[in-house]
């Protein structure tokens, strides 16, 4: 099969499996999506639906939108994923961080609620994409 840098044969499921096979621990859907988007024009919902419908049971799903492979054994210390509570990220809650450095906001959510930094950044990026908040050029949160 001929492959170029931005073209890859196989299904989305195959691409996800290849990515997860190369990783030591389960990955957040945003990291998986970033990898898949190198080869396919798709979105988070499409990728998740695609791998959830997998009949061969290749994938295992963890709290907080993390995905791993059933063929791999992960250490218990790497599986401490926490489901994100959406009410922590409503605009009213984020408003108290108006003008704060983005990394300080991420650190707050990690230390206070035990979320993984990738989860917090992903949700903030979605808020930006949906037009609820902005990230200024100097990396400050603008609500």
PDB file of N, CA and C in Angstrom, residues 89 91 94 102 120-136 139-143:
ATOM      1  N   UNK A  89     -16.959  24.328  34.178  1.00  0.00           N
ATOM      2  CA  UNK A  89     -16.458  25.064  33.022  1.00  0.00           C
ATOM      3  C   UNK A  89     -17.516  25.956  32.373  1.00  0.00           C
ATOM      4  N   UNK A  91     -19.496  29.376  31.651  1.00  0.00           N
ATOM      5  CA  UNK A  91     -18.947  30.719  31.479  1.00  0.00           C
ATOM      6  C   UNK A  91     -18.934  31.491  32.797  1.00  0.00           C
ATOM      7  N   UNK A  94     -15.959  30.371  34.716  1.00  0.00           N
ATOM      8  CA  UNK A  94     -14.717  30.801  34.066  1.00  0.00           C
ATOM      9  C   UNK A  94     -14.497  32.308  34.199  1.00  0.00           C
ATOM     10  N   UNK A 102      -3.397  31.487  31.164  1.00  0.00           N
ATOM     11  CA  UNK A 102      -4.011  30.208  30.822  1.00  0.00           C
ATOM     12  C   UNK A 102      -3.426  29.059  31.638  1.00  0.00           C
ATOM     13  N   UNK A 120      -8.375  19.773  30.779  1.00  0.00           N
ATOM     14  CA  UNK A 120      -8.695  21.184  31.002  1.00  0.00           C
ATOM     15  C   UNK A 120      -8.413  21.987  29.737  1.00  0.00           C
ATOM     16  N   UNK A 121      -7.243  21.776  29.145  1.00  0.00           N
ATOM     17  CA  UNK A 121      -6.902  22.514  27.915  1.00  0.00           C
ATOM     18  C   UNK A 121      -7.906  22.216  26.805  1.00  0.00           C
ATOM     19  N   UNK A 122      -8.292  20.958  26.698  1.00  0.00           N
ATOM     20  CA  UNK A 122      -9.246  20.555  25.664  1.00  0.00           C
ATOM     21  C   UNK A 122     -10.585  21.270  25.855  1.00  0.00           C
ATOM     22  N   UNK A 123     -11.085  21.296  27.082  1.00  0.00           N
ATOM     23  CA  UNK A 123     -12.366  21.960  27.330  1.00  0.00           C
ATOM     24  C   UNK A 123     -12.272  23.466  27.101  1.00  0.00           C
ATOM     25  N   UNK A 124     -11.164  24.063  27.475  1.00  0.00           N
ATOM     26  CA  UNK A 124     -10.994  25.495  27.224  1.00  0.00           C
ATOM     27  C   UNK A 124     -10.903  25.773  25.724  1.00  0.00           C
ATOM     28  N   UNK A 125     -10.230  24.904  24.988  1.00  0.00           N
ATOM     29  CA  UNK A 125     -10.163  25.057  23.524  1.00  0.00           C
ATOM     30  C   UNK A 125     -11.557  24.955  22.900  1.00  0.00           C
ATOM     31  N   UNK A 126     -12.393  24.048  23.424  1.00  0.00           N
ATOM     32  CA  UNK A 126     -13.767  23.928  22.916  1.00  0.00           C
ATOM     33  C   UNK A 126     -14.562  25.197  23.222  1.00  0.00           C
ATOM     34  N   UNK A 127     -14.352  25.769  24.402  1.00  0.00           N
ATOM     35  CA  UNK A 127     -15.037  27.024  24.765  1.00  0.00           C
ATOM     36  C   UNK A 127     -14.614  28.148  23.820  1.00  0.00           C
ATOM     37  N   UNK A 128     -13.337  28.182  23.451  1.00  0.00           N
ATOM     38  CA  UNK A 128     -12.848  29.178  22.499  1.00  0.00           C
ATOM     39  C   UNK A 128     -13.498  28.945  21.141  1.00  0.00           C
ATOM     40  N   UNK A 129     -13.494  27.707  20.677  1.00  0.00           N
ATOM     41  CA  UNK A 129     -14.074  27.373  19.364  1.00  0.00           C
ATOM     42  C   UNK A 129     -15.567  27.699  19.302  1.00  0.00           C
ATOM     43  N   UNK A 130     -16.247  27.536  20.436  1.00  0.00           N
ATOM     44  CA  UNK A 130     -17.684  27.819  20.485  1.00  0.00           C
ATOM     45  C   UNK A 130     -17.983  29.295  20.728  1.00  0.00           C
ATOM     46  N   UNK A 131     -16.942  30.105  20.922  1.00  0.00           N
ATOM     47  CA  UNK A 131     -17.111  31.547  21.063  1.00  0.00           C
ATOM     48  C   UNK A 131     -17.457  32.022  22.467  1.00  0.00           C
ATOM     49  N   UNK A 132     -17.339  31.181  23.474  1.00  0.00           N
ATOM     50  CA  UNK A 132     -17.681  31.571  24.843  1.00  0.00           C
ATOM     51  C   UNK A 132     -16.552  32.315  25.547  1.00  0.00           C
ATOM     52  N   UNK A 133     -15.322  31.990  25.208  1.00  0.00           N
ATOM     53  CA  UNK A 133     -14.165  32.652  25.795  1.00  0.00           C
ATOM     54  C   UNK A 133     -13.141  32.900  24.704  1.00  0.00           C
ATOM     55  N   UNK A 134     -12.117  33.652  25.054  1.00  0.00           N
ATOM     56  CA  UNK A 134     -11.007  33.899  24.137  1.00  0.00           C
ATOM     57  C   UNK A 134      -9.706  33.693  24.891  1.00  0.00           C
ATOM     58  N   UNK A 135      -8.671  33.384  24.153  1.00  0.00           N
ATOM     59  CA  UNK A 135      -7.319  33.330  24.684  1.00  0.00           C
ATOM     60  C   UNK A 135      -6.566  34.441  23.957  1.00  0.00           C
ATOM     61  N   UNK A 136      -6.061  35.404  24.703  1.00  0.00           N
ATOM     62  CA  UNK A 136      -5.383  36.538  24.093  1.00  0.00           C
ATOM     63  C   UNK A 136      -4.008  36.111  23.584  1.00  0.00           C
ATOM     64  N   UNK A 139      -1.600  34.868  26.041  1.00  0.00           N
ATOM     65  CA  UNK A 139      -2.017  33.645  26.733  1.00  0.00           C
ATOM     66  C   UNK A 139      -2.862  33.892  27.993  1.00  0.00           C
ATOM     67  N   UNK A 140      -3.698  34.922  27.928  1.00  0.00           N
ATOM     68  CA  UNK A 140      -4.599  35.234  29.043  1.00  0.00           C
ATOM     69  C   UNK A 140      -6.021  34.845  28.657  1.00  0.00           C
ATOM     70  N   UNK A 141      -6.797  34.455  29.664  1.00  0.00           N
ATOM     71  CA  UNK A 141      -8.187  34.073  29.456  1.00  0.00           C
ATOM     72  C   UNK A 141      -9.044  35.330  29.420  1.00  0.00           C
ATOM     73  N   UNK A 142      -9.899  35.439  28.423  1.00  0.00           N
ATOM     74  CA  UNK A 142     -10.795  36.583  28.295  1.00  0.00           C
ATOM     75  C   UNK A 142     -12.220  36.046  28.206  1.00  0.00           C
ATOM     76  N   UNK A 143     -13.017  36.366  29.222  1.00  0.00           N
ATOM     77  CA  UNK A 143     -14.401  35.866  29.287  1.00  0.00           C
ATOM     78  C   UNK A 143     -15.355  37.003  28.995  1.00  0.00           C
TER      79      UNK A 143
END
